[in-house]
mmCIF file of C-alpha atoms in Angstrom:
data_model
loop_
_atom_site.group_PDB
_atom_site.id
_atom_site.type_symbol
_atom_site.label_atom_id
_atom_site.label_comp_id
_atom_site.label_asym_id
_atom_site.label_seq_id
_atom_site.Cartn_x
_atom_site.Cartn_y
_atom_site.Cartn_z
ATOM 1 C CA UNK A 10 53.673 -86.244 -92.432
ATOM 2 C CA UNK A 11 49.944 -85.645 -93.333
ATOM 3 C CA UNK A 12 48.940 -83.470 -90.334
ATOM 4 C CA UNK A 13 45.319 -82.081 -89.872
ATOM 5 C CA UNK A 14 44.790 -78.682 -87.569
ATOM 6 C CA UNK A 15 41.600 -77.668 -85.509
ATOM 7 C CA UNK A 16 41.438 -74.749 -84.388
ATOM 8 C CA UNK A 17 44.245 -73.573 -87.335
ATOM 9 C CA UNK A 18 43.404 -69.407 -87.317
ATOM 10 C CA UNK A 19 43.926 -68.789 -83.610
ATOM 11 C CA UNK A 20 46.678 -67.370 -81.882
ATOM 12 C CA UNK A 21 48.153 -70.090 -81.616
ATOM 13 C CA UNK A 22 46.963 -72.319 -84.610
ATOM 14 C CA UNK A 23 48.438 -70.179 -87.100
ATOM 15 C CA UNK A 24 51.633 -69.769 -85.718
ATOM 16 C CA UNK A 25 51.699 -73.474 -85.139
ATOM 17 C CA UNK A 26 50.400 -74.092 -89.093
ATOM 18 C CA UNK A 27 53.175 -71.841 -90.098
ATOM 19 C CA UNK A 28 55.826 -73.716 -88.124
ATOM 20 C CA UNK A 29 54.582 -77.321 -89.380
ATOM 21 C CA UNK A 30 54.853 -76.576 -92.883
ATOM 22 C CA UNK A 31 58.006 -74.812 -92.620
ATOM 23 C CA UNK A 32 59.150 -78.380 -90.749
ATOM 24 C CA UNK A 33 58.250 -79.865 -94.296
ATOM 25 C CA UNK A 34 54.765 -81.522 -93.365
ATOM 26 C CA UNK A 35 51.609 -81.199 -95.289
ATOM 27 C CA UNK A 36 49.108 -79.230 -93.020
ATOM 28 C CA UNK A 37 45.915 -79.256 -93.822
ATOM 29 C CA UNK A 38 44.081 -76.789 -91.401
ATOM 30 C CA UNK A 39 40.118 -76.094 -90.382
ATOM 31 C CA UNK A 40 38.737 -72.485 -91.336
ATOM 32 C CA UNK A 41 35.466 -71.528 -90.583
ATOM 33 C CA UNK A 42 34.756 -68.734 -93.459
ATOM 34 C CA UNK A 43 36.547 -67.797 -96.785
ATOM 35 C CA UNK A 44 38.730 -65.092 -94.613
ATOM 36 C CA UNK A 45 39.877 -67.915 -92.774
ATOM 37 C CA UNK A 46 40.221 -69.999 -95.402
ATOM 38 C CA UNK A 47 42.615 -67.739 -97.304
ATOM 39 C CA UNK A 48 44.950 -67.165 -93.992
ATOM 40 C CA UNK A 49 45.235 -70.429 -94.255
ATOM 41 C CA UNK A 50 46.678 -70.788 -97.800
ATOM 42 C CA UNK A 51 49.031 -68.252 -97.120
ATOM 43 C CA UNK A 52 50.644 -69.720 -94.506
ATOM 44 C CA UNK A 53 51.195 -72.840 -97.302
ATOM 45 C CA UNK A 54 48.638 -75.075 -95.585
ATOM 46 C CA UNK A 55 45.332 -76.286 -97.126
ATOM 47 C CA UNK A 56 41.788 -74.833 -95.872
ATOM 48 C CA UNK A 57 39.248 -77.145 -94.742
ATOM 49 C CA UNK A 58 35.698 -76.195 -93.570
ATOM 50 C CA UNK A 59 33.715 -78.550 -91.342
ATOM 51 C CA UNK A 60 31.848 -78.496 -88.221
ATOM 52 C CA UNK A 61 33.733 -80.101 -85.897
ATOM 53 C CA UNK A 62 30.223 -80.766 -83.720
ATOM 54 C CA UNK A 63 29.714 -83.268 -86.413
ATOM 55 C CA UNK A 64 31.242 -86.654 -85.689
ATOM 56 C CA UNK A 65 30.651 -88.082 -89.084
ATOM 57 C CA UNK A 66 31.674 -84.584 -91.047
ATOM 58 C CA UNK A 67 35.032 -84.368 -89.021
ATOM 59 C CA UNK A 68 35.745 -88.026 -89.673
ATOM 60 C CA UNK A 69 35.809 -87.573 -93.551
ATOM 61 C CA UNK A 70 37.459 -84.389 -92.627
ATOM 62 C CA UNK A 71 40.702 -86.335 -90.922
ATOM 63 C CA UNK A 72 41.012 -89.489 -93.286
ATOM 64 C CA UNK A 73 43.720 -89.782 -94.821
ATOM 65 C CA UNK A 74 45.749 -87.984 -91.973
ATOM 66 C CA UNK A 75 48.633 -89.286 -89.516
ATOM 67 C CA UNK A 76 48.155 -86.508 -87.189
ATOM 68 C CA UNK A 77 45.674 -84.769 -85.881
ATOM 69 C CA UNK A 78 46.213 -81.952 -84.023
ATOM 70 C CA UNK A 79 43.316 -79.852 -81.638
ATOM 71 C CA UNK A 80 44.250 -76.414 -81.105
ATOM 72 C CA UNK A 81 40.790 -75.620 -81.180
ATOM 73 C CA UNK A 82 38.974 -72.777 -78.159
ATOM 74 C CA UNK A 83 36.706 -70.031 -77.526
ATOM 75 C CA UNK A 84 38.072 -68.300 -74.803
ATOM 76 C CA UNK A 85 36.147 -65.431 -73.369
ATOM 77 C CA UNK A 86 38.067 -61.332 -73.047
ATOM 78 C CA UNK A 87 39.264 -60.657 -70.098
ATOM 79 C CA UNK A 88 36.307 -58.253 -69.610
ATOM 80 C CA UNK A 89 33.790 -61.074 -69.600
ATOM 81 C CA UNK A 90 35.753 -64.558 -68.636
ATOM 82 C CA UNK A 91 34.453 -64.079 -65.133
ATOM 83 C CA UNK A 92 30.263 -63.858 -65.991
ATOM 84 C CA UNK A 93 28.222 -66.768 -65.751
ATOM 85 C CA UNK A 94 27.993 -68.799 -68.678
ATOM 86 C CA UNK A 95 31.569 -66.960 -70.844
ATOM 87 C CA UNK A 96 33.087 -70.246 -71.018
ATOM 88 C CA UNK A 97 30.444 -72.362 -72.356
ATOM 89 C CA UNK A 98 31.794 -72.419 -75.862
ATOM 90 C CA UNK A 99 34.960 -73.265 -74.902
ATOM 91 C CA UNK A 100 33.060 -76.410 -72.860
ATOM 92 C CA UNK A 101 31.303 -77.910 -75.758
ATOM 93 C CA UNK A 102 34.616 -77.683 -77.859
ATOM 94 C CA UNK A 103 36.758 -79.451 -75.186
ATOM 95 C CA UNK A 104 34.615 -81.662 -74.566
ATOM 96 C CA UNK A 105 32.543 -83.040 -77.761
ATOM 97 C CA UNK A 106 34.679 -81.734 -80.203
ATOM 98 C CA UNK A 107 37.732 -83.367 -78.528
ATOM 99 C CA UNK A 108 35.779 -86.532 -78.559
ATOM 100 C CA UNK A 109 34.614 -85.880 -82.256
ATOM 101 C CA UNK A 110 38.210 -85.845 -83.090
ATOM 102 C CA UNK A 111 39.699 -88.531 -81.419
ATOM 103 C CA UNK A 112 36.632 -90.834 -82.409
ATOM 104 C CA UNK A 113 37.570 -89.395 -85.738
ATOM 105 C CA UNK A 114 41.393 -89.568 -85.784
ATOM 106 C CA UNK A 115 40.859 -93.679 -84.191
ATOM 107 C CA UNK A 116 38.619 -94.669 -86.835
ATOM 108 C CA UNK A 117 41.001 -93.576 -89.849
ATOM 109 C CA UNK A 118 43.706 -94.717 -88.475
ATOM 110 C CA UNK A 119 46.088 -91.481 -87.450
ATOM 111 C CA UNK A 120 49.044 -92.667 -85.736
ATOM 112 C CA UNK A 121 49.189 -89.445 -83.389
ATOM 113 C CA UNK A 122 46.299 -87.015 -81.363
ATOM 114 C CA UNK A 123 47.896 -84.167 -79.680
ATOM 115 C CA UNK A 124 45.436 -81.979 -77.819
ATOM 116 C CA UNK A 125 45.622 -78.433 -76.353
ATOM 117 C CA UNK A 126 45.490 -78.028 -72.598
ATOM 118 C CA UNK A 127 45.997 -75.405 -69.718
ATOM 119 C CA UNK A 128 48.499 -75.489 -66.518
ATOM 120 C CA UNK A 129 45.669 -73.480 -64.874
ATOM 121 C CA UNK A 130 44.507 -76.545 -63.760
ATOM 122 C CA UNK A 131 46.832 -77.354 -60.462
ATOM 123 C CA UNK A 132 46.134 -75.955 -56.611
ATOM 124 C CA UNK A 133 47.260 -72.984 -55.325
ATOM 125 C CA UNK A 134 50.796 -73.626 -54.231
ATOM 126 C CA UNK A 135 52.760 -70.784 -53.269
ATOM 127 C CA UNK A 136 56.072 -70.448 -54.280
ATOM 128 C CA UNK A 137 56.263 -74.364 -55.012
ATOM 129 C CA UNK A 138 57.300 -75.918 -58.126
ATOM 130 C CA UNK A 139 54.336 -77.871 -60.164
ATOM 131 C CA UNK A 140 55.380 -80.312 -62.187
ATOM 132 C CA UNK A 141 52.974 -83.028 -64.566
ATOM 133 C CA UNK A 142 52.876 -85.502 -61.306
ATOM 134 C CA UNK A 143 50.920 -82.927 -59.279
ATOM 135 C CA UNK A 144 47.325 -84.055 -59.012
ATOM 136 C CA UNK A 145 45.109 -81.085 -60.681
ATOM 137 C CA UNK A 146 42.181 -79.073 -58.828
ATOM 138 C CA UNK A 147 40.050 -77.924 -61.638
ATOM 139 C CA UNK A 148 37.069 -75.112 -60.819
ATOM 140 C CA UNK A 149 33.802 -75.436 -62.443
ATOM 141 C CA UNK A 150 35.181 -74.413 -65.452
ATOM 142 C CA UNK A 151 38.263 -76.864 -66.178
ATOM 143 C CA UNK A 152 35.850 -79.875 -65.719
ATOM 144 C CA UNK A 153 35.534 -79.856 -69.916
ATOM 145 C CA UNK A 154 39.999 -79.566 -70.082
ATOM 146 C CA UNK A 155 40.228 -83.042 -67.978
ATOM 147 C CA UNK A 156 37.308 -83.928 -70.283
ATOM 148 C CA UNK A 157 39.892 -83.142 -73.427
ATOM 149 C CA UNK A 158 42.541 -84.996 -71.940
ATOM 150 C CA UNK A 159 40.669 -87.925 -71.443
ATOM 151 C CA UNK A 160 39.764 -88.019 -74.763
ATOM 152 C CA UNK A 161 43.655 -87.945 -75.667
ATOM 153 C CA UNK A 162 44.310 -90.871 -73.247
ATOM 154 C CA UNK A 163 41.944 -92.997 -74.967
ATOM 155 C CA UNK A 164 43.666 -92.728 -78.123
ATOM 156 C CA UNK A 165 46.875 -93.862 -76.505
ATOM 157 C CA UNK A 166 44.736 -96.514 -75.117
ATOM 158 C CA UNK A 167 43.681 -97.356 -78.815
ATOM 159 C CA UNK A 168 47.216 -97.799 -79.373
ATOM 160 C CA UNK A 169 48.209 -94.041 -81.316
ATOM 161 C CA UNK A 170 50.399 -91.627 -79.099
ATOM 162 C CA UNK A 171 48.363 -89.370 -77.371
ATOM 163 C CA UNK A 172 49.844 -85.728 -75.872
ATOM 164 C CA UNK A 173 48.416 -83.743 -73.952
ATOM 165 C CA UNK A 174 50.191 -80.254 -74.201
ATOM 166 C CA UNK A 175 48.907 -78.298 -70.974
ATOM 167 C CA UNK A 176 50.310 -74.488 -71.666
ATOM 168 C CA UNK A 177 50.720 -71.028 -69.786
ATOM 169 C CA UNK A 178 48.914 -68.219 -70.810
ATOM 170 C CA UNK A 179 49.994 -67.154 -74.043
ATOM 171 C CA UNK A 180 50.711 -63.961 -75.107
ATOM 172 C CA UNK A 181 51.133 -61.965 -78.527
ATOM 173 C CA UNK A 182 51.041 -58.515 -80.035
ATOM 174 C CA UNK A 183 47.429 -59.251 -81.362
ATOM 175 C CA UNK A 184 46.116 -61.733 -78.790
ATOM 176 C CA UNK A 185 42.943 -60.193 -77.092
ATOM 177 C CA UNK A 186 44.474 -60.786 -73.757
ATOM 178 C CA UNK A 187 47.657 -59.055 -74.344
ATOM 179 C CA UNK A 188 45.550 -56.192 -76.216
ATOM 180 C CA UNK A 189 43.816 -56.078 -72.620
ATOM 181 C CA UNK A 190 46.584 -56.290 -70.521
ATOM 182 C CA UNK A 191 48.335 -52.984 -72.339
ATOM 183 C CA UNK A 192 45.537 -51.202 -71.764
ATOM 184 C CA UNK A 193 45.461 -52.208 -68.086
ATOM 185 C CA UNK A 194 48.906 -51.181 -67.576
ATOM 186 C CA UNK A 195 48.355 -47.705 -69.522
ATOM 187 C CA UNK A 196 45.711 -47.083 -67.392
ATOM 188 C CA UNK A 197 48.371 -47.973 -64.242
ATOM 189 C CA UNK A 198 46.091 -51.087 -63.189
ATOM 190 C CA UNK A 199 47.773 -53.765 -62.863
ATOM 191 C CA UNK A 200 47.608 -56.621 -66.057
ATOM 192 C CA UNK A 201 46.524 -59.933 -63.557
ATOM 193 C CA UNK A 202 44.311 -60.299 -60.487
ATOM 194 C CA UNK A 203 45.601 -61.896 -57.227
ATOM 195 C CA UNK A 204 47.777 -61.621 -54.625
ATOM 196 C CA UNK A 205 51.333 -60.001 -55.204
ATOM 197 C CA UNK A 206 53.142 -62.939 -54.292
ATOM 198 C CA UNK A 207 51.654 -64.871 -55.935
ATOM 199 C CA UNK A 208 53.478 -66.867 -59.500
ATOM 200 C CA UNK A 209 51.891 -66.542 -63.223
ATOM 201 C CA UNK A 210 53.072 -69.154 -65.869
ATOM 202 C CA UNK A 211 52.341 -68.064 -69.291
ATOM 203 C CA UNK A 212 54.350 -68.719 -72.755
ATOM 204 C CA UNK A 213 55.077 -66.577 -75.778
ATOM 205 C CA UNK A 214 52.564 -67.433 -78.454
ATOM 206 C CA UNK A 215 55.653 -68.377 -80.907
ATOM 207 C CA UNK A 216 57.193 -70.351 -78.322
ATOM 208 C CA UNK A 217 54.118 -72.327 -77.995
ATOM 209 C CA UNK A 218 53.497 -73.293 -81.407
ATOM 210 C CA UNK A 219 57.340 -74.696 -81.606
ATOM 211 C CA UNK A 220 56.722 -76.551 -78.948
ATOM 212 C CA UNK A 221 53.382 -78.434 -81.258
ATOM 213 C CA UNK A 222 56.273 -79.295 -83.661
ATOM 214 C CA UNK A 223 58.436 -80.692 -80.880
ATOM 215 C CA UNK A 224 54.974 -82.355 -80.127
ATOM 216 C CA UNK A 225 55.007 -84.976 -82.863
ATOM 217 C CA UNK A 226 58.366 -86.413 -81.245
ATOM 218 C CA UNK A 227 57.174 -87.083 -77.761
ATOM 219 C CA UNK A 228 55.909 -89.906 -76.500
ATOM 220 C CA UNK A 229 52.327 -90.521 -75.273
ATOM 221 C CA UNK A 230 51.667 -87.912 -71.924
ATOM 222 C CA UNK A 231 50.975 -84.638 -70.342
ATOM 223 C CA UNK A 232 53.711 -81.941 -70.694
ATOM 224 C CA UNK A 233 53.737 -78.939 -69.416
ATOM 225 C CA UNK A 234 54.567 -75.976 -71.763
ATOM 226 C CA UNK A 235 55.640 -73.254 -69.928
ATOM 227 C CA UNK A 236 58.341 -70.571 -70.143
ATOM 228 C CA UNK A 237 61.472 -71.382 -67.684
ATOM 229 C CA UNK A 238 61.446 -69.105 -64.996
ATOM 230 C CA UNK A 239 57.400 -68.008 -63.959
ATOM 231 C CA UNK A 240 57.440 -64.648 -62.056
ATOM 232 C CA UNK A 241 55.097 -63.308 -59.613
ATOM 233 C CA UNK A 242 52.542 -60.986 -60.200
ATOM 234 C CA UNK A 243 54.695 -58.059 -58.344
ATOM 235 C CA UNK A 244 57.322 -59.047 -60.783
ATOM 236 C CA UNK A 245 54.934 -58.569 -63.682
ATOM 237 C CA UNK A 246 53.285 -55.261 -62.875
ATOM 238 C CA UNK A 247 57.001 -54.024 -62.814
ATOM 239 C CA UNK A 248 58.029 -55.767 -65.506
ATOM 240 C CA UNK A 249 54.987 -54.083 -67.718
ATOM 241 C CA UNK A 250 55.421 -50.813 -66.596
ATOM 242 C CA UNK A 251 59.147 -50.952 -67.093
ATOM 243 C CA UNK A 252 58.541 -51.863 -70.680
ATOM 244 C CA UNK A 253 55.856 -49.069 -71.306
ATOM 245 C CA UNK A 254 57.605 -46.748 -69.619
ATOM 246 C CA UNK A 255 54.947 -46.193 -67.058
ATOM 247 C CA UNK A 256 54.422 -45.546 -63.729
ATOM 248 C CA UNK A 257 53.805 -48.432 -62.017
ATOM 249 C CA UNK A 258 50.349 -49.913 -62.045
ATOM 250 C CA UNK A 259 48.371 -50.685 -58.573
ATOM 251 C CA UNK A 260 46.770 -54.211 -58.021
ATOM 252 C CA UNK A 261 43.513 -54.140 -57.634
ATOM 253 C CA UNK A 262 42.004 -55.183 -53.950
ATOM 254 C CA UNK A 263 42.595 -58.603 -54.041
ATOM 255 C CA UNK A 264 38.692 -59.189 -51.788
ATOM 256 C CA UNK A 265 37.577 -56.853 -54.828
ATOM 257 C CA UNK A 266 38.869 -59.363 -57.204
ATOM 258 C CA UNK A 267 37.596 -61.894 -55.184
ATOM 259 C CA UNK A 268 33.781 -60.514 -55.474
ATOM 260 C CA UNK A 269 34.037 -60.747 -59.232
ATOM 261 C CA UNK A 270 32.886 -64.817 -58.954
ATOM 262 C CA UNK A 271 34.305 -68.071 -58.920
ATOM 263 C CA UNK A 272 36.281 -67.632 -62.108
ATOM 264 C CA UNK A 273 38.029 -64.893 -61.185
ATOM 265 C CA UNK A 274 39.120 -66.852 -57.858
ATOM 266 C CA UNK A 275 40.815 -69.393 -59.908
ATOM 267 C CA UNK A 276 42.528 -66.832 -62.025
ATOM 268 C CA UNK A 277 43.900 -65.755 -58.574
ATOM 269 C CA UNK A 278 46.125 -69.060 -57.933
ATOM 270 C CA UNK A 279 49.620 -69.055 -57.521
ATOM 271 C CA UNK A 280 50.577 -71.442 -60.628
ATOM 272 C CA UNK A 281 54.751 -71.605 -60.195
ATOM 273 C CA UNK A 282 54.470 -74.305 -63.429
ATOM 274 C CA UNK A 283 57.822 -76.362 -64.621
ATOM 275 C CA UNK A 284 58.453 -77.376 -68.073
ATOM 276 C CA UNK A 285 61.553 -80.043 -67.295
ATOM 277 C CA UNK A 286 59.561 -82.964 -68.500
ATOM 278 C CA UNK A 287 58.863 -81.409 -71.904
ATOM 279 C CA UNK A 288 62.388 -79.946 -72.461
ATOM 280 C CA UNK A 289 63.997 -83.279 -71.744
ATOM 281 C CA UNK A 290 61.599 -85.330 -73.789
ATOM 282 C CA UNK A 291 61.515 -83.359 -77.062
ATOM 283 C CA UNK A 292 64.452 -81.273 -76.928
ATOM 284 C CA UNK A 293 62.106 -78.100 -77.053
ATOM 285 C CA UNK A 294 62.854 -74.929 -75.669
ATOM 286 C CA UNK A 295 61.251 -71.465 -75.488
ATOM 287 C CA UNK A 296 62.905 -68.391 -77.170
ATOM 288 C CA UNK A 297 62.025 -66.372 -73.975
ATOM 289 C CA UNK A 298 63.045 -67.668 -70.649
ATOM 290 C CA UNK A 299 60.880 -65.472 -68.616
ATOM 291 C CA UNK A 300 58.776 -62.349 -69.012
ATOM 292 C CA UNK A 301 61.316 -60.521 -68.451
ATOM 293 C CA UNK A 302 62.668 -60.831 -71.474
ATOM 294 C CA UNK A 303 59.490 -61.592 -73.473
ATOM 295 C CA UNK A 304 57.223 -59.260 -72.120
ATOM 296 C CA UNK A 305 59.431 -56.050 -73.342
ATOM 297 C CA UNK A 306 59.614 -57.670 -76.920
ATOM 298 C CA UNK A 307 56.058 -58.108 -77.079
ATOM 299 C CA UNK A 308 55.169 -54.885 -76.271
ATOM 300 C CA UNK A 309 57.860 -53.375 -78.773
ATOM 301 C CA UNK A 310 56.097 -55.346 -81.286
ATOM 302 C CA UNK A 311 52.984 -53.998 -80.195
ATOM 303 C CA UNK A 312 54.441 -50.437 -80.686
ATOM 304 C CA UNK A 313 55.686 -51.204 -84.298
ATOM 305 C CA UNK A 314 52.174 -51.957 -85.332
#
């Protein structure tokens, strides 16, 4: 398949660019400068620059395309996603580039829209399972993500297959976050704020892009991308140390954390996310069941480079 990629240099975009043509499609991916553009060609896809704030540009961009894929964000470092005003960016792109894209992908006739979501969206919930029929409790901030997902519905409405792909944090040896995280733990603070009890769902970065692959086989819905087995923060801080070699890094005062603004509070939820719905559908499942194992090999990586 013809298969067109926002958002194709991140994290996760070029993992998931690198998967897709490996799968035997022909990717054609969005770069935003000539650096970008030539990532892109190595991993065997073709560069494309346009402005994806431009309805009419990313329209001619996606002809010709029978998927169309948004893996597009600006999300904020750790040192500044709880300030006033970090996730704006990341807003506008959820919300009128989704929109952009789906207008886009409708009026040439793509056969598929899968868009990029979070599973920070659901309540706080303790130690209970969350699964895709759970009714979700954005903050200020997630009001653009249901925005996104909208968006994706009305292209299943249109009559495409629309899939929404809501997934953990990622991490990966050069992901920002991770970056952060190490030096939190090095530092014997510990990598996530909230209480100790409370879960964390994230995915491996690698695990996340085979799971856009799986993607193009599932029918139109939300999915949850998760690993297997979330662990609690407690778990984690151990878990990092352990991997380090480390003493064990403190949490930080959780009415401290709770100071730090609204943002921070939802980064504070206990978020205990299952991933049955996807697995079953598509087949899909992650290389690392849990932190536990792909935390350490993360970290080795990390070392290597």
């Amino acid at each position: 398949m013809k298969v067109f990629v926002a958002g194709a240099t991140g994290v996760l975009g070029k993992r998931a660019v690198a998967q897709l043509v490996a799968a035997g499609h022909e990717v054609t991916g969005v770069a935003r400068s000539e650096e970008k553009a030539a990532l892109v060609r190595s991993l065997g896809a073709t560069p494309v620059t346009v402005d994806l704030f431009d309805g009419a540009a990313v329209k001619a961009a996606v002809d010709g395309h029978d998927v169309v894929i948004n893996l597009a964000t600006h999300i904020p470092p750790l040192s500044k996603a709880a300030l006033p005003g970090a996730w704006s960016e990341n807003d506008r792109i959820r919300s009128e580039a989704s929109k952009n894209l789906v207008d886009g992908a409708l009026a040439t006739g793509a056969s598929r829209y899968i868009q990029e979501s979070i599973a920070f969206m659901y309540p706080d919930s303790g130690d209970q399972w969350l699964d895709e029929e759970v009714e979700a409790d954005p903050p200020g901030l997630g009001g653009s993500v249901l925005e996104a997902e909208g968006h994706t519905r009305r292209f299943a409405e249109g009559g495409g297959t629309g899939v929404v792909l809501r997934f953990g944090q990622f991490y990966a040896p050069e992901a920002t976050h991770t970056i952060a995280m190490v030096k939190a733990i090095k530092r014997h603070v510990a990598p996530v704020l909230g209480p100790k009890d409370g879960y964390i769902s994230m995915i491996d970065a690698d695990d996340a892009a085979s799971a856009v692959v799986a993607a193009l086989q599932a029918p139109s819905g939300t999915y949850n991308v998760t690993d297997d087995d979330p662990v609690t923060r407690d778990e984690f801080a151990s878990i990092a140390a352990d991997a380090m070699a480390v003493k064990r890094a403190r949490s930080l005062p959780v009415t401290l954390a709770k100071m730090s603004g609204k943002n921070a509070r939802f980064m504070m939820r206990s978020q205990r996310v299952r991933n049955h719905r996807f697995k079953e559908t598509t087949g899909w499942a992650p290389s690392h069941r849990s932190l536990r194992e792909g935390w350490p090999a993360v970290t080795a990586a990390m070392k290597e480079d």
